[in-house]
Short mmCIF file of C-alpha atoms and ligand atoms in Angstrom, two decimals:
data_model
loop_
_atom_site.label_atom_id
_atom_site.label_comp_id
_atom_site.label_asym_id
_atom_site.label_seq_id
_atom_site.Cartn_x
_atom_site.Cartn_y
_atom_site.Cartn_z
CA UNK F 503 79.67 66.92 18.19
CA UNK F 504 77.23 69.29 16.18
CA UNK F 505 73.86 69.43 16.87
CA UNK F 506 71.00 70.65 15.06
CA UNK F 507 67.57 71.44 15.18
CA UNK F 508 64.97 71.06 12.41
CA UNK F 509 61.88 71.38 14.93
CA UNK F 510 59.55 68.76 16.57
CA UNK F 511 62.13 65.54 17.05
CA UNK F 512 64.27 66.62 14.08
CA UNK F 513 67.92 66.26 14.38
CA UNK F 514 71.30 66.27 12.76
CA UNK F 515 74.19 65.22 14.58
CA UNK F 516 77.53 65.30 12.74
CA UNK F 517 79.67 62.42 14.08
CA UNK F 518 82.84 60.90 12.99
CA UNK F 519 82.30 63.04 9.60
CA UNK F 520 78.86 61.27 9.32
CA UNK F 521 75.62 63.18 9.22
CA UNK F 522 72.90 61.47 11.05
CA UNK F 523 69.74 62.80 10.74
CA UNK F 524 66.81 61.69 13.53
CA UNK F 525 63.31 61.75 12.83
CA UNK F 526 62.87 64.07 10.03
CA UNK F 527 59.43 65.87 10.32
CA UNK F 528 60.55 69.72 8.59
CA UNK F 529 58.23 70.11 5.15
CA UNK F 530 54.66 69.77 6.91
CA UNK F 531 56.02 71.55 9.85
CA UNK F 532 54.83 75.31 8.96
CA UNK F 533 57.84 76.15 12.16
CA UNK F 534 60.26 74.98 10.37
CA UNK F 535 59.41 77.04 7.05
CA UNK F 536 62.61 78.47 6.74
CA UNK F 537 64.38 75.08 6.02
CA UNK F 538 64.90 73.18 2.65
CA UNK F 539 64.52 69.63 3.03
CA UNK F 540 66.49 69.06 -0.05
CA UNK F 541 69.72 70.92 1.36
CA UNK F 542 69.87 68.72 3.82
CA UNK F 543 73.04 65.96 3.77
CA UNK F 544 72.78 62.88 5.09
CA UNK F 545 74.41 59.07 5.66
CA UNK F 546 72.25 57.91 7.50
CA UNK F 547 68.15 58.07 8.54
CA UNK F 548 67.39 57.20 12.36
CA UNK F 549 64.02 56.74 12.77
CA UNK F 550 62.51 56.14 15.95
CA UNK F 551 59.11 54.94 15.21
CA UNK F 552 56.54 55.09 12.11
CA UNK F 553 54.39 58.16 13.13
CA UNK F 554 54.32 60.99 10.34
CA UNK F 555 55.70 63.42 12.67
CA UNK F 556 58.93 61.63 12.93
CA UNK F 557 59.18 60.09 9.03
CA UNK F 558 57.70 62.68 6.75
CA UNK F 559 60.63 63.17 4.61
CA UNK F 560 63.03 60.87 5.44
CA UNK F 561 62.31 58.99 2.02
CA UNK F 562 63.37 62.08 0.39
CA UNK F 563 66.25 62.40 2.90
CA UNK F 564 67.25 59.02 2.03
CA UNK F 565 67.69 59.14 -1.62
CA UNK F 566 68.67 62.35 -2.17
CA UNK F 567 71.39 61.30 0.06
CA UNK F 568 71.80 57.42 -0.82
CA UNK F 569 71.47 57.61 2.98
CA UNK F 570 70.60 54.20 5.07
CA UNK F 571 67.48 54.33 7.35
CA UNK F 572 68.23 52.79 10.60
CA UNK F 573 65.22 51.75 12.53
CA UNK F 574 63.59 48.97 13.60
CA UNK F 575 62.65 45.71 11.54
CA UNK F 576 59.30 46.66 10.52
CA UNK F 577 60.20 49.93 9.40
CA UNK F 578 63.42 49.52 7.82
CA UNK F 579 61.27 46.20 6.07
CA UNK F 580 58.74 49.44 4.63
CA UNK F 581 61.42 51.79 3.04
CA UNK F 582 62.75 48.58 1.56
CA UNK F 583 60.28 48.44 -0.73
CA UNK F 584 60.71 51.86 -1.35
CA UNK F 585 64.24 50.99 -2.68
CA UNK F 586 65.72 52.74 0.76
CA UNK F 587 68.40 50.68 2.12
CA UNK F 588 68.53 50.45 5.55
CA UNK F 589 70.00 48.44 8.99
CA UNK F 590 67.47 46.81 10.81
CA UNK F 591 67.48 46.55 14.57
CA UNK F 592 65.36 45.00 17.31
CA UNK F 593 64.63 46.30 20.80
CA UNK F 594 68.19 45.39 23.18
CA UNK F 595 70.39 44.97 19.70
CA UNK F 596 73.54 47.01 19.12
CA UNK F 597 75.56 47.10 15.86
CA UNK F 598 79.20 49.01 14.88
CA UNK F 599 78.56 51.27 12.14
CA UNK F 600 81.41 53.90 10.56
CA UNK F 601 80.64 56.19 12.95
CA UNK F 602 79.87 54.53 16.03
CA UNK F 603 77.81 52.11 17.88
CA UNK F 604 73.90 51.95 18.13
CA UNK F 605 72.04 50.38 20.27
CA UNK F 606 68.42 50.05 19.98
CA UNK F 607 66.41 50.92 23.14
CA UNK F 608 62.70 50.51 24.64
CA UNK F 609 60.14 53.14 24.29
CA UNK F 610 56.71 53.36 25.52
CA UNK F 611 54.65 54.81 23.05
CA UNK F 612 52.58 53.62 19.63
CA UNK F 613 53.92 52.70 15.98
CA UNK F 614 52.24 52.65 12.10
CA UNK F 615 53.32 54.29 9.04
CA UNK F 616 51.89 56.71 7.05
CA UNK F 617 49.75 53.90 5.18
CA UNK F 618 48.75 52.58 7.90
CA UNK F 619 51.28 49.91 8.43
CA UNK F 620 52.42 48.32 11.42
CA UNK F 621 55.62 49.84 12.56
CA UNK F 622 56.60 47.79 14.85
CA UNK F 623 57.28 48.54 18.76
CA UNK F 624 58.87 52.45 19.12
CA UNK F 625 62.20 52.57 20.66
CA UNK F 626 65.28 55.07 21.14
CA UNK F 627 68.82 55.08 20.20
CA UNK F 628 72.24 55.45 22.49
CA UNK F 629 75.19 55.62 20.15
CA UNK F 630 78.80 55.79 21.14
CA UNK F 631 81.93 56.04 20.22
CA UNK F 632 85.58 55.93 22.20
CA UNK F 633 84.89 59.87 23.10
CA UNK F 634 81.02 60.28 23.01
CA UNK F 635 78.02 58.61 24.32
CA UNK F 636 73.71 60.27 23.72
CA UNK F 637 70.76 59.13 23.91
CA UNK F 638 67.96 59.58 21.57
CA UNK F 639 64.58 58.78 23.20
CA UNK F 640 62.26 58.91 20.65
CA UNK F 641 58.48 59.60 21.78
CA UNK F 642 58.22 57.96 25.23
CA UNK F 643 56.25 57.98 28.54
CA UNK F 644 59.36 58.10 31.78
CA UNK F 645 59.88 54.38 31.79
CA UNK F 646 61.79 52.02 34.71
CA UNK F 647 63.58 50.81 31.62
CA UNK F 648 65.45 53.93 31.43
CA UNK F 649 67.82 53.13 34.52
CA UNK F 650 69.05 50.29 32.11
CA UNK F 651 70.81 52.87 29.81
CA UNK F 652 73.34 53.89 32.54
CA UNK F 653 74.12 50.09 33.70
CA UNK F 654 74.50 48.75 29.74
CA UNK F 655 76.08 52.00 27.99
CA UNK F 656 78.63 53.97 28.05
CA UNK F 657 78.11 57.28 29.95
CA UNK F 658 76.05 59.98 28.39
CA UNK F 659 77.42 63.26 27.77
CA UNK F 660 73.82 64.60 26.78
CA UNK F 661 70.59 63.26 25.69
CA UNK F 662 67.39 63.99 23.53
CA UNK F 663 64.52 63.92 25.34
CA UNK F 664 60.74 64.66 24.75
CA UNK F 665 58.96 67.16 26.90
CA UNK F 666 56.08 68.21 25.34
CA UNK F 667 53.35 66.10 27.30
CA UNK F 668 50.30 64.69 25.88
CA UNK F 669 51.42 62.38 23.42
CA UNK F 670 55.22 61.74 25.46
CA UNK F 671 56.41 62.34 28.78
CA UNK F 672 56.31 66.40 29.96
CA UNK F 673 58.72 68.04 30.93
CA UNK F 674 58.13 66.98 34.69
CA UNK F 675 58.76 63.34 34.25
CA UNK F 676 61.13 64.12 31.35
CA UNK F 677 63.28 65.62 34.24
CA UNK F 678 63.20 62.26 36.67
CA UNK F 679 63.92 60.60 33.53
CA UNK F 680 67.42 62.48 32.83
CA UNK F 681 68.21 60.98 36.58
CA UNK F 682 67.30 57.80 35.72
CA UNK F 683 69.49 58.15 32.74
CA UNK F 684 72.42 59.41 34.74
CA UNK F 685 72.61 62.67 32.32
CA UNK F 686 73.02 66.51 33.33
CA UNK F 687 72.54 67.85 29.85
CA UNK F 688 69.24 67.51 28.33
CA UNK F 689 68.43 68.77 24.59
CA UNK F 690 64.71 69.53 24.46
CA UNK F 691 62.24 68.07 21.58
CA UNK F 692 58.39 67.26 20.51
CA UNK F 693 57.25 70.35 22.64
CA UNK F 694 55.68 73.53 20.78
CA UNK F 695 54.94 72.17 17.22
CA UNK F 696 51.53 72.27 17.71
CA UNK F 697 49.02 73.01 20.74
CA UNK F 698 48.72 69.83 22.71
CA UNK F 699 52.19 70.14 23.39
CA UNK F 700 52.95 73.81 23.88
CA UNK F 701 54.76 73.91 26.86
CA UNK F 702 55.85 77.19 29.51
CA UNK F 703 59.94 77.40 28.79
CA UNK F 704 60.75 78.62 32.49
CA UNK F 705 58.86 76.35 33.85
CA UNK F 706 60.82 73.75 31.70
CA UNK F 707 64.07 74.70 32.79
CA UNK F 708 63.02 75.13 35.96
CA UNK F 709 62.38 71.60 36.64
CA UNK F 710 65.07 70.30 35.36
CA UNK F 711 67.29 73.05 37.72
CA UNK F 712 65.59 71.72 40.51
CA UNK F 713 67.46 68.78 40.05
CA UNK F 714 71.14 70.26 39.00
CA UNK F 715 70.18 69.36 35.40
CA UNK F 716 70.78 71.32 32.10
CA UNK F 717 67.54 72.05 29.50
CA UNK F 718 68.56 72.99 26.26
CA UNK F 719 66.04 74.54 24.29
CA UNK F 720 66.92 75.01 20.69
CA UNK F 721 65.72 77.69 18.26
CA UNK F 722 64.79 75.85 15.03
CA UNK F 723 67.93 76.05 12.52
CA UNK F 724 69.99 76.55 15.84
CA UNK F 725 73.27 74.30 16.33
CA UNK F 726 75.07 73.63 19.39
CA UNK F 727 78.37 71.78 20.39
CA UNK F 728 78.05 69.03 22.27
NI1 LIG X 1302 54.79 59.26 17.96
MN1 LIG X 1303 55.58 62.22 17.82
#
């Protein structure tokens, strides 16, 4: 599976000749200069919570695309009447789409949109297929929940996890969380964008050695094969 990196939570992962993209935040985010929203392809929008640095362009994501957001209720409910179509989920739910299964996982963290609108509770994505299985965390603290993944999913291959601290987990409890998750390959996100969440690199990977775990640390633009 391709992966790539737009910069703060911003992904694309090309599966089952879909293009997903994950919490688009790339046209206020002066790192990620160098990339044109608008040449970006999409099917579908996963959001993992309202906050701007995880939706700012995924309206014009969407309908450049005629891509579906996939999110929760409240913020699939939003985009709606922004004439975005979209799959709503709730916290637990899983649903088939063309390119695999999602299932809709808890997150400890906040929710609005832009406006101001309630955006419901924050959550994470595993999606699977019959050869792949990853985890999308969204902006969490480490949570107990976590050791649910592994008992009610298939087996990751890799996962996305936050590490920046300060508004998520660090890096530190972002590396107990890849045990509780069962997972030895960790893709790195919401760390460096801006400076409450710089975080040391070697010291990064370094945790996550300690416990026979992989950090991935992407350059912005970068793609890897997963
Ligand atoms: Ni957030
Ligand atoms: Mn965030």
């Amino acid at each position: 599976m391709k992966v790539t990196y737009y910069g703060q939570s911003s992904f694309i992962l090309e599966m089952n000749g879909k293009s997903l993209v994950f919490d688009p935040f790339i046209s206020p985010n002066p790192k990620a200069a160098s990339i044109d929203v608008n040449s970006l392809k999409a099917d579908y929008v996963l959001l993992s919570h309202g906050h701007a640095d995880h939706v700012a362009d995924a309206e014009t994501i969407a309908k450049n695309n005629g891509a579906k957001v996939i999110s929760n209720y409240e913020i699939v409910s939003w985009y709606g009447e922004k004439e975005v179509t979209g799959h709503p989920l709730n916290h637990g739910g899983k649903w088939k789409f063309d390119f695999g299964t999602v299932k809709y996982v808890n997150a400890i963290h906040s929710s609005v949109l832009p406006d101001g609108t309630y955006g419901g509770n924050p959550g994470g994505f595993v999606i699977w297929d019959e050869g792949k299985c990853f985890y999308f965390a969204g902006d969490t603290a480490l949570t107990w929940d976590m050791k649910l993944i592994p008992m009610t999913c298939p087996k990751l291959d890799f996962a996305i996890l936050p590490i920046g601290d300060n508004f998520t987990m660090g890096y530190e409890d972002a590396a107990i969380a890849a045990e509780f998750i069962d997972c030895d390959k960790i893709v790195a996100c919401h760390y460096d964008t801006f400076g409450y969440i710089e975080i040391n690199h070697d010291a990064a990977k370094k945790a996550f050695e300690a416990k026979g775990k992989e950090l991935i640390l992407l350059d912005i633009g970068q793609s890897i094969d997963l």
